[in-house]
PDB file of C-alpha atoms in Angstrom:
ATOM      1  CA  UNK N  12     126.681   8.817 130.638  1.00 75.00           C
ATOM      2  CA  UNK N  13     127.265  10.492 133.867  1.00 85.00           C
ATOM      3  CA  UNK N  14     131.062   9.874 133.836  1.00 96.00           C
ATOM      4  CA  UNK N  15     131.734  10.424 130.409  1.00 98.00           C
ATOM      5  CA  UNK N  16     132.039  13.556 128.415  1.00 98.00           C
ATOM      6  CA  UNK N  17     133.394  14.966 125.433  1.00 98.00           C
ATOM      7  CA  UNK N  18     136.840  14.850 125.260  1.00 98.00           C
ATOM      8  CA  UNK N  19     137.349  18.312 123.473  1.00 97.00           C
ATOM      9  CA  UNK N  20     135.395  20.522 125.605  1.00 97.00           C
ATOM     10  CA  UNK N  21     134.305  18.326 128.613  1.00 97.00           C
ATOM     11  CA  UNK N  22     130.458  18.909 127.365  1.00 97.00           C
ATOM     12  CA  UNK N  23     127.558  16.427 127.918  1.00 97.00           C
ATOM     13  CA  UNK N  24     127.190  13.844 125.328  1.00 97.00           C
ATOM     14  CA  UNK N  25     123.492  12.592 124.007  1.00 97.00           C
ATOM     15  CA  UNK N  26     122.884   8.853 123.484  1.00 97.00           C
ATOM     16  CA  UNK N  27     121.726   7.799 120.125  1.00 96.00           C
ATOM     17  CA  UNK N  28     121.299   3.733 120.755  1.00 94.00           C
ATOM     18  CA  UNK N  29     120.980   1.531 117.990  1.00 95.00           C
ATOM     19  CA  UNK N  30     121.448  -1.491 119.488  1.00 95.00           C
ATOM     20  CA  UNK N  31     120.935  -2.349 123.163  1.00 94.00           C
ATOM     21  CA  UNK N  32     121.740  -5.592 124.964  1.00 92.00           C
ATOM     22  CA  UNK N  33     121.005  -6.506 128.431  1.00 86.00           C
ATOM     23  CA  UNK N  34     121.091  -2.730 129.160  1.00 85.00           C
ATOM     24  CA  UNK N  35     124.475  -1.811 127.915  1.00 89.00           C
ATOM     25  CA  UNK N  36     124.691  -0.177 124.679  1.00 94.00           C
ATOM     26  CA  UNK N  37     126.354  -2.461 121.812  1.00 96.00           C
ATOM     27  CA  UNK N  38     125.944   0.086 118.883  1.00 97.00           C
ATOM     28  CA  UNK N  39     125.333   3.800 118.819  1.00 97.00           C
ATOM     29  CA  UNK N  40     126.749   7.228 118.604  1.00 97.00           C
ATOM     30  CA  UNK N  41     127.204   9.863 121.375  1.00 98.00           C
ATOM     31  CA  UNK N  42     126.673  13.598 120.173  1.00 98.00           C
ATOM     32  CA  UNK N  43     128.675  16.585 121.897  1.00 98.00           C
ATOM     33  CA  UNK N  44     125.790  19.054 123.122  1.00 97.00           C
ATOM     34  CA  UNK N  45     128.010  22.042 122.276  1.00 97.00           C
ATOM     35  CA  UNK N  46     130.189  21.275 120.273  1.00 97.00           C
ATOM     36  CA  UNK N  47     128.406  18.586 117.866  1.00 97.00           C
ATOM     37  CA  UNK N  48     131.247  16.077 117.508  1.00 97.00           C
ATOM     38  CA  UNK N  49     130.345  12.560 117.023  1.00 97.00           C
ATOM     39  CA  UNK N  50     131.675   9.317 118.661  1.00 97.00           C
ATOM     40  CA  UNK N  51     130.572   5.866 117.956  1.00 97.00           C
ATOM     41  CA  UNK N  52     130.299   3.076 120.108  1.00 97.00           C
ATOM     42  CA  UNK N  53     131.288  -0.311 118.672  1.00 96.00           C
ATOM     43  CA  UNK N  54     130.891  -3.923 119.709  1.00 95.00           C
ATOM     44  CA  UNK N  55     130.114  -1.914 123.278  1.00 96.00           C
ATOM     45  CA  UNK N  56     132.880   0.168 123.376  1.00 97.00           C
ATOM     46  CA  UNK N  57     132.720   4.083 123.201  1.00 97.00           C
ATOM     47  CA  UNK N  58     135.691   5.490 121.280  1.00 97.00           C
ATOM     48  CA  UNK N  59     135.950   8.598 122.608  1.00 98.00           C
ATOM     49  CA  UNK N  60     139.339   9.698 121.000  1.00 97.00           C
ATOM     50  CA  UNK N  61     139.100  13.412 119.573  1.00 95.00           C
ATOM     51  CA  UNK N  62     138.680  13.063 116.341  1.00 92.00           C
ATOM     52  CA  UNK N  63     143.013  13.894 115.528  1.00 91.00           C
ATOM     53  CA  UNK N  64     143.810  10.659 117.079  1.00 89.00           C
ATOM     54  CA  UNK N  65     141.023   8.331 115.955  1.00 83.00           C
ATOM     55  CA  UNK N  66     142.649   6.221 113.139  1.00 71.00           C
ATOM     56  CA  UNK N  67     144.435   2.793 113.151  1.00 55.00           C
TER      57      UNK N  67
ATOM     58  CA  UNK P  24     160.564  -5.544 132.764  1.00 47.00           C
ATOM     59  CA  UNK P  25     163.786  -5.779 131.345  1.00 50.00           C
ATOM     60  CA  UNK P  26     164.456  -4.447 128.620  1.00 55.00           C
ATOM     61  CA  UNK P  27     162.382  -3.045 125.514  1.00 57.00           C
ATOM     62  CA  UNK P  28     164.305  -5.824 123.079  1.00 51.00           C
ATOM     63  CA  UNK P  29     163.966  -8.594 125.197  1.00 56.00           C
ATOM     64  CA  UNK P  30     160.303  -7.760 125.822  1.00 56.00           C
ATOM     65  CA  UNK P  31     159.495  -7.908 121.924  1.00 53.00           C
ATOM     66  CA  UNK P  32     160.248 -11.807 122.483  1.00 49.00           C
ATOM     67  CA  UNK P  33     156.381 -12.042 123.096  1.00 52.00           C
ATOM     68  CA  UNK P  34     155.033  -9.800 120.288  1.00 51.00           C
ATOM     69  CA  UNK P  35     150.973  -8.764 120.914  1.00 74.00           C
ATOM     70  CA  UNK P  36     148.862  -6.171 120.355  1.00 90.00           C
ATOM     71  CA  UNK P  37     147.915  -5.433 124.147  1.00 92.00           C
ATOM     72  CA  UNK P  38     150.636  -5.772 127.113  1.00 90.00           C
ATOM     73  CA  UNK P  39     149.882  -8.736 129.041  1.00 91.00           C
ATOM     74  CA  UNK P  40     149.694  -8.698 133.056  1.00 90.00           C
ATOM     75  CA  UNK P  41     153.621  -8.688 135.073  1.00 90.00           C
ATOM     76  CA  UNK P  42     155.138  -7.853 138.186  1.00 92.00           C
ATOM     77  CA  UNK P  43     153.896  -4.562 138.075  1.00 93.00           C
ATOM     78  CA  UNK P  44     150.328  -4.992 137.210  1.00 95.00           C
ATOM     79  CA  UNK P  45     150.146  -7.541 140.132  1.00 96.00           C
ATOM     80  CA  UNK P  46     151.956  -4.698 142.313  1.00 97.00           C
ATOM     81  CA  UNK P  47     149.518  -1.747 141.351  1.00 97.00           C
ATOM     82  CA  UNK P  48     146.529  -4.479 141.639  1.00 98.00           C
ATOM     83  CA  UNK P  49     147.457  -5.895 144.594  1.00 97.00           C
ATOM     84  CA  UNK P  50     148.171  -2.041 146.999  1.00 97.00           C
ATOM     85  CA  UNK P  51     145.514   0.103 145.290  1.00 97.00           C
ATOM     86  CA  UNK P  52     143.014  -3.101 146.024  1.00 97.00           C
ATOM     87  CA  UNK P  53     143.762  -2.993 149.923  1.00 97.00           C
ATOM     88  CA  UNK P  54     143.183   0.979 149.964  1.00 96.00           C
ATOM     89  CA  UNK P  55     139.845   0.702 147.405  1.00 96.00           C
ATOM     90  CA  UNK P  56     136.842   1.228 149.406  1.00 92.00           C
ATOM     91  CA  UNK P  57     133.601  -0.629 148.404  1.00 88.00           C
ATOM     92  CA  UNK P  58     131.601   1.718 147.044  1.00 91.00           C
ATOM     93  CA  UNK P  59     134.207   4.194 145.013  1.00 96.00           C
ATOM     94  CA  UNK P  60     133.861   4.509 141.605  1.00 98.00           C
ATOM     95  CA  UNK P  61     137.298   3.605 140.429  1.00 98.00           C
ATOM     96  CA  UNK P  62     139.468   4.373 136.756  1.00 98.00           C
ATOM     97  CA  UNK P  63     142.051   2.568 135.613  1.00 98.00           C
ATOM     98  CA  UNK P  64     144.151   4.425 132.561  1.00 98.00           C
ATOM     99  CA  UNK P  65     145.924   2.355 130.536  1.00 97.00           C
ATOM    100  CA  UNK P  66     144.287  -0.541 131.206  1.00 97.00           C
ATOM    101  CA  UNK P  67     145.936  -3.009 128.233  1.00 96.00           C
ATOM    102  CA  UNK P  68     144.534  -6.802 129.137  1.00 96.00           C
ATOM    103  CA  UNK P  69     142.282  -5.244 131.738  1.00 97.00           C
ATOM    104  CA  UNK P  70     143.681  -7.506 134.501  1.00 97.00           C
ATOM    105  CA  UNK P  71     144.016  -5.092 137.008  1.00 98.00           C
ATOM    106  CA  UNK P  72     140.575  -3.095 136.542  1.00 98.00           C
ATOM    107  CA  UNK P  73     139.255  -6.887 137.005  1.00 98.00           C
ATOM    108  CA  UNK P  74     141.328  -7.539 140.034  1.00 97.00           C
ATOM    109  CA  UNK P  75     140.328  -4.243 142.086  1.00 97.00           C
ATOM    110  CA  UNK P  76     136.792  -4.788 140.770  1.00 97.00           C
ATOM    111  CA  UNK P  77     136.549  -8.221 142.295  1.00 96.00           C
ATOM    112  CA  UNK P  78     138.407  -7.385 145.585  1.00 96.00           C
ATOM    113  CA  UNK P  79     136.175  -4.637 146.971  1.00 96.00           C
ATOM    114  CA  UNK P  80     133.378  -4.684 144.478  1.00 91.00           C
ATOM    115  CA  UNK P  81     133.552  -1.124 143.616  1.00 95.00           C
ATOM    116  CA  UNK P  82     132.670   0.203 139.833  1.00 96.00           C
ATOM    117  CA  UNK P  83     136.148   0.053 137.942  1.00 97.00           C
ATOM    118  CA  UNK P  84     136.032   1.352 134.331  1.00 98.00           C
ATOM    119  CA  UNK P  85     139.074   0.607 132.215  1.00 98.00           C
ATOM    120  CA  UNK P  86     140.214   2.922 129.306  1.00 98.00           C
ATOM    121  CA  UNK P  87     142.646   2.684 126.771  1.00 97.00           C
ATOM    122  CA  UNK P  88     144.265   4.709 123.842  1.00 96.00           C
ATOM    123  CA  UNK P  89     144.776   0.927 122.132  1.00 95.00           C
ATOM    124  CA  UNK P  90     141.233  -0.904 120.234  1.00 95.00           C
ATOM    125  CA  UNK P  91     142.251  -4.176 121.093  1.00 95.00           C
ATOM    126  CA  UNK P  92     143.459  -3.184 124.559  1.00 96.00           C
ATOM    127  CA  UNK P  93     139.583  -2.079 125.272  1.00 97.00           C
ATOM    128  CA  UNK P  94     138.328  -5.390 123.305  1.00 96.00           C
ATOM    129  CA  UNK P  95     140.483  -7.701 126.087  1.00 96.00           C
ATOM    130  CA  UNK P  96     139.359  -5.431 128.867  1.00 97.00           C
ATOM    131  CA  UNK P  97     135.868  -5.891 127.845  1.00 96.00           C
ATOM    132  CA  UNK P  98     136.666  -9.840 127.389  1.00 95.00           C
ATOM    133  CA  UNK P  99     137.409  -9.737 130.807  1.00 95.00           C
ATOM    134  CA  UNK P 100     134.238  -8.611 132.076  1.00 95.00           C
ATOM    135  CA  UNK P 101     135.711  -4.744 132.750  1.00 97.00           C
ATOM    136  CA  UNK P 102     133.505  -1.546 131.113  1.00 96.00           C
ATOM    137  CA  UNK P 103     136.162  -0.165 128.558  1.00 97.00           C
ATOM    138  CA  UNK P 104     136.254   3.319 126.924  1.00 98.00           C
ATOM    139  CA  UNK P 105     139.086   4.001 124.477  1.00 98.00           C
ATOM    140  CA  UNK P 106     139.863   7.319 125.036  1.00 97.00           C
ATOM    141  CA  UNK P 107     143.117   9.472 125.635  1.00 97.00           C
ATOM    142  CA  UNK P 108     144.177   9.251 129.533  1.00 97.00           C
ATOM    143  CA  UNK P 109     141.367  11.060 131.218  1.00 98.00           C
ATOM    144  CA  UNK P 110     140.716  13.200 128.290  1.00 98.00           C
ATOM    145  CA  UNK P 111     136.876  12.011 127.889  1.00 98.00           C
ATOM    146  CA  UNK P 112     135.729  11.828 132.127  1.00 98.00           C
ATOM    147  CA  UNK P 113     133.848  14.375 133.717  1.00 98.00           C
ATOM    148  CA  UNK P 114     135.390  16.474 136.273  1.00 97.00           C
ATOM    149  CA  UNK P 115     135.112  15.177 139.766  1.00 97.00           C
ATOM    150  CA  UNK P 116     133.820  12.352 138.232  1.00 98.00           C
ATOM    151  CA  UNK P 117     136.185   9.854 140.522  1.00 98.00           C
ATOM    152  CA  UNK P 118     137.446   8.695 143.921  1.00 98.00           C
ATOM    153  CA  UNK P 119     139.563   6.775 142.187  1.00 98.00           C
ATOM    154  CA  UNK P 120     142.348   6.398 139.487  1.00 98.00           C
ATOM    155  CA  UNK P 121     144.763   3.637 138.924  1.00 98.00           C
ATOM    156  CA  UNK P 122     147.512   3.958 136.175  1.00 98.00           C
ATOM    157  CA  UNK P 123     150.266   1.325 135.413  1.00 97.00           C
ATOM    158  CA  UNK P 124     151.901   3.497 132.976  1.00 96.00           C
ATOM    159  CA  UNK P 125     154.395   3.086 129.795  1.00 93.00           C
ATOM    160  CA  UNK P 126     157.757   3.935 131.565  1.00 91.00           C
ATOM    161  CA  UNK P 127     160.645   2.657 129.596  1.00 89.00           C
ATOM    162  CA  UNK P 128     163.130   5.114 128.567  1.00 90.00           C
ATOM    163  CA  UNK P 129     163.310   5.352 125.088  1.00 88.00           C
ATOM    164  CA  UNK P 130     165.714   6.512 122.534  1.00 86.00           C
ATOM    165  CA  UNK P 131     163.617   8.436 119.812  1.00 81.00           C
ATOM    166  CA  UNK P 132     165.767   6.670 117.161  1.00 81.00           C
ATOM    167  CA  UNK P 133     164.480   3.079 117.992  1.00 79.00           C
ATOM    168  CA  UNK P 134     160.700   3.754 118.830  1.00 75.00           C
ATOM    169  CA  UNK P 135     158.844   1.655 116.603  1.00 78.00           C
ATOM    170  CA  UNK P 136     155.203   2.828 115.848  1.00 81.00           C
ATOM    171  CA  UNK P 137     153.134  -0.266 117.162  1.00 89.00           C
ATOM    172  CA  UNK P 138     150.642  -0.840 120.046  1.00 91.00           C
ATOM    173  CA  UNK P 139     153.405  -2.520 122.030  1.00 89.00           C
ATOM    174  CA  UNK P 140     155.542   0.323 121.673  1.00 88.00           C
ATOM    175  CA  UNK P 141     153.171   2.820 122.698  1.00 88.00           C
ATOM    176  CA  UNK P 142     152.247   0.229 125.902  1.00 90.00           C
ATOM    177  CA  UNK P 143     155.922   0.148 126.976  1.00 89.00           C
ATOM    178  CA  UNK P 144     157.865   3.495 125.615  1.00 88.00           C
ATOM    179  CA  UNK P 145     158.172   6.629 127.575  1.00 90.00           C
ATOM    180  CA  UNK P 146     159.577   8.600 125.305  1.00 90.00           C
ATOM    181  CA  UNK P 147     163.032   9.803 126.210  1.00 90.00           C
ATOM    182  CA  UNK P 148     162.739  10.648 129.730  1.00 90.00           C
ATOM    183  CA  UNK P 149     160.599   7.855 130.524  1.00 92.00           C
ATOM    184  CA  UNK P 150     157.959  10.097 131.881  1.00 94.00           C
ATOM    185  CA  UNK P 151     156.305  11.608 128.392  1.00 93.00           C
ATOM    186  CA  UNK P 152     153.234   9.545 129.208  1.00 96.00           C
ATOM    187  CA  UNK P 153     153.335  10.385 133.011  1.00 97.00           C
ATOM    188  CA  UNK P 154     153.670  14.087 133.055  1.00 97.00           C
ATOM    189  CA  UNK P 155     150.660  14.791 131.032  1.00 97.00           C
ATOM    190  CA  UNK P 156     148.822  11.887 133.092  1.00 98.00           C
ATOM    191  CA  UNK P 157     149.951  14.448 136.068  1.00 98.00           C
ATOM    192  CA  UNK P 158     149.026  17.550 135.053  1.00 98.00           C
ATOM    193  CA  UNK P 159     145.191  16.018 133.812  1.00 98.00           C
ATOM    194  CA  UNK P 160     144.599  13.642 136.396  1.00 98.00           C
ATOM    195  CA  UNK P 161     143.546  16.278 139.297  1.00 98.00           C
ATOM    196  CA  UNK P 162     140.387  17.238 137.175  1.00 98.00           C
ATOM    197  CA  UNK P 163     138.832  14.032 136.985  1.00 98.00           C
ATOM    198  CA  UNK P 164     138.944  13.370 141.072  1.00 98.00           C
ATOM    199  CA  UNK P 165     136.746  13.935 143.518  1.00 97.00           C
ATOM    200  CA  UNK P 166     137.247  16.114 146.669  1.00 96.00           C
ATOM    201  CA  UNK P 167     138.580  13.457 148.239  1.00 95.00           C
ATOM    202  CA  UNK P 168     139.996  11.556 145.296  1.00 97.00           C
ATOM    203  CA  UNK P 169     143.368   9.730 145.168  1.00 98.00           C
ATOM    204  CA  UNK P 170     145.686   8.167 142.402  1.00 98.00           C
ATOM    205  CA  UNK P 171     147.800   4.783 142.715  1.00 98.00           C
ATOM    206  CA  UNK P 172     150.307   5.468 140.481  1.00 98.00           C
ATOM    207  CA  UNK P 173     153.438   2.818 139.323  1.00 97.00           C
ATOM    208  CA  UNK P 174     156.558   4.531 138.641  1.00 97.00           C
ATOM    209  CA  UNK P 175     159.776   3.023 138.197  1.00 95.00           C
ATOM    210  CA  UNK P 176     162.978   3.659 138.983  1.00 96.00           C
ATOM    211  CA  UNK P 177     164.161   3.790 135.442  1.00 93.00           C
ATOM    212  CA  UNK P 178     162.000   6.911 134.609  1.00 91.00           C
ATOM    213  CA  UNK P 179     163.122   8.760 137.943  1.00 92.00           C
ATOM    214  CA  UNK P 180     160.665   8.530 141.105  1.00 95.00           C
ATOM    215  CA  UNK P 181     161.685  12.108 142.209  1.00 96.00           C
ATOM    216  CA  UNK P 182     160.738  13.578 139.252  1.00 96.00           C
ATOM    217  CA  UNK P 183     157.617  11.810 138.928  1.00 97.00           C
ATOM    218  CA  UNK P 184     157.028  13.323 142.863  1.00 97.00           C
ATOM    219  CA  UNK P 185     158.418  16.847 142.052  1.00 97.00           C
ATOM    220  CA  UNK P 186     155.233  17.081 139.380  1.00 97.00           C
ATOM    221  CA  UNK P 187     152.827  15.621 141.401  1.00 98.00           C
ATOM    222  CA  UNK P 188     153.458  18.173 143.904  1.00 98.00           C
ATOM    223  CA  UNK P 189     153.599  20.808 141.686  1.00 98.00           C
ATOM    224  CA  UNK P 190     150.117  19.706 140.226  1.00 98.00           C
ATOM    225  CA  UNK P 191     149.115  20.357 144.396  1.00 97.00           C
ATOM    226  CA  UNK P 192     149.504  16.761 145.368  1.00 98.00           C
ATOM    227  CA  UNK P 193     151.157  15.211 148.433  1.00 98.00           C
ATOM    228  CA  UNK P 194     152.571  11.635 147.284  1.00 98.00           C
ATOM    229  CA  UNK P 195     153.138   8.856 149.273  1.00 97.00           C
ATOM    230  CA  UNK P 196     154.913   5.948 148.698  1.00 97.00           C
ATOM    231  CA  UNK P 197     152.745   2.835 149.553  1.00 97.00           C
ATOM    232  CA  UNK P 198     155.020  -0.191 148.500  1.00 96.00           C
ATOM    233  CA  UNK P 199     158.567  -0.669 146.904  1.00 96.00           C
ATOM    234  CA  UNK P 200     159.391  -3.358 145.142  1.00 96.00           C
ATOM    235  CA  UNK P 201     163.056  -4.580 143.626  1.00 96.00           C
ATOM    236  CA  UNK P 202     163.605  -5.938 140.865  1.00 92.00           C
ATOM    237  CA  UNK P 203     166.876  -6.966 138.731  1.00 90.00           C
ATOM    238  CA  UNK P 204     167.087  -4.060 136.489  1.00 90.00           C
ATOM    239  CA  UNK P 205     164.514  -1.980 138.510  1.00 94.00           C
ATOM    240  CA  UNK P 206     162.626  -0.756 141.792  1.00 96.00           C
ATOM    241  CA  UNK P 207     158.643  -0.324 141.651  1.00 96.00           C
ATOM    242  CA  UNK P 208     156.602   1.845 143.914  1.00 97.00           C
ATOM    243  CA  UNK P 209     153.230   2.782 143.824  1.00 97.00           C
ATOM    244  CA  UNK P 210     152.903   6.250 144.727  1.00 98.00           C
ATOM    245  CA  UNK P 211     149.436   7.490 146.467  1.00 98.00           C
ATOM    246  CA  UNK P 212     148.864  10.605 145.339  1.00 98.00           C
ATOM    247  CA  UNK P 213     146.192  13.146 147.619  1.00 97.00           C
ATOM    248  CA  UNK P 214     145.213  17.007 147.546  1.00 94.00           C
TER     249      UNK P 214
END
């Protein structure tokens, strides 16, 4: 959380966990502060594509 | 790294570890210190996040544009965000970053739209990946933060320098390495 950001406009992101394992987040969704965009995080992986790129 | 044809022999969805992810691995783990907190963009299998992470035990994240690129890196032990070169890291965030990245010159009229391509292809020039890498990269970096970059000599070293410099970095060249169809450096890029 302190390394990542949003990748639109470089604002802090707020942790919603749903499922945590051995500390790491598995499943969840981070939340832009500003700008309200949301990413998920699947299988422990943040996607953190803006939201143009994220299919396939 | 031959060509883009004869690479296709071995079709995947993530590029697999070769001379030059050895290369980058190897030089950017002898200048690592211990405790920096290390990227890697474009990490694909995440061999060399793994390598760098296991040869001076600093933090190395890997990211990737590709879904299955982050799944292997994650396989592999490495903390994978997919993201869009340094798009979603906070500014001054490392001391750090390694990229390894897609080079080949490409002509527009062949590029396929797969995850191979888009691990391999740099677009015309060979640098379309590259120069926005460049012009991002400086944000992300601590004061003192550097970048071990590969280029090739297919996509043009000088050119690769003349933006660096341009983006206020001085580049150094650590290693060169020939190959048949090829010569790889890994450029160390400062402010």
């Amino acid at each position: 959380m302190d390394i990542i950001c949003c990748p639109l406009d470089k604002q802090e992101l707020e942790l919603d966990a749903r499922q945590e394992e051995a500390e790491e987040v598995i499943f969840g969704t981070l939340t832009c502060t500003q700008c309200g965009e949301r990413y998920p995080i699947e299988d422990g992986i943040p996607n953190l594509l803006p939201p143009d790129m994220r299919e396939a | 790294m031959t060509d883009l044809a004869e690479r296709r022999g071995m079709e995947t969805d993530v590029y697999q570890p070769a001379e030059d992810s050895h290369l980058l691995a190897e030089v950017a783990a002898a200048d690592i210190r211990n405790d920096d907190l290390v990227l890697e963009v474009g990490t694909g299998s995440g061999y060399v996040s793994e390598f760098v992470a296991d040869a001076t035990n600093s933090r190395v994240l890997g990211s990737d544009v590709n879904p299955h690129a982050c799944e292997n890196a994650r396989e592999r032990g490495v903390e994978a965000v997919r993201g869009d070169l340094v798009a979603p890291f906070r500014d001054g965030a490392f001391d750090a970053v390694l990229f390894n990245p897609p080079y080949l010159p490409t002509d527009p009229d062949e590029e396929r739209d797969d995850w191979m391509e888009r691990a391999l292809s740099g677009g015309e020039s060979g640098r379309e990946v590259i120069d926005p890498f460049l012009d991002s990269v400086g944000r992300v970096l601590a004061p003192d933060g550097r970048v071990y970059l590969l280029v090739s000599s297919l996509s043009g070293v000088e050119e690769v320098v003349f933006r660096a410099s341009k983006n206020g970095f001085s580049v150094v060249a650590l290693r060169d390495e020939s190959f048949p169809f090829e010569t790889l450096s890994i450029l160390k890029l400062v402010r």
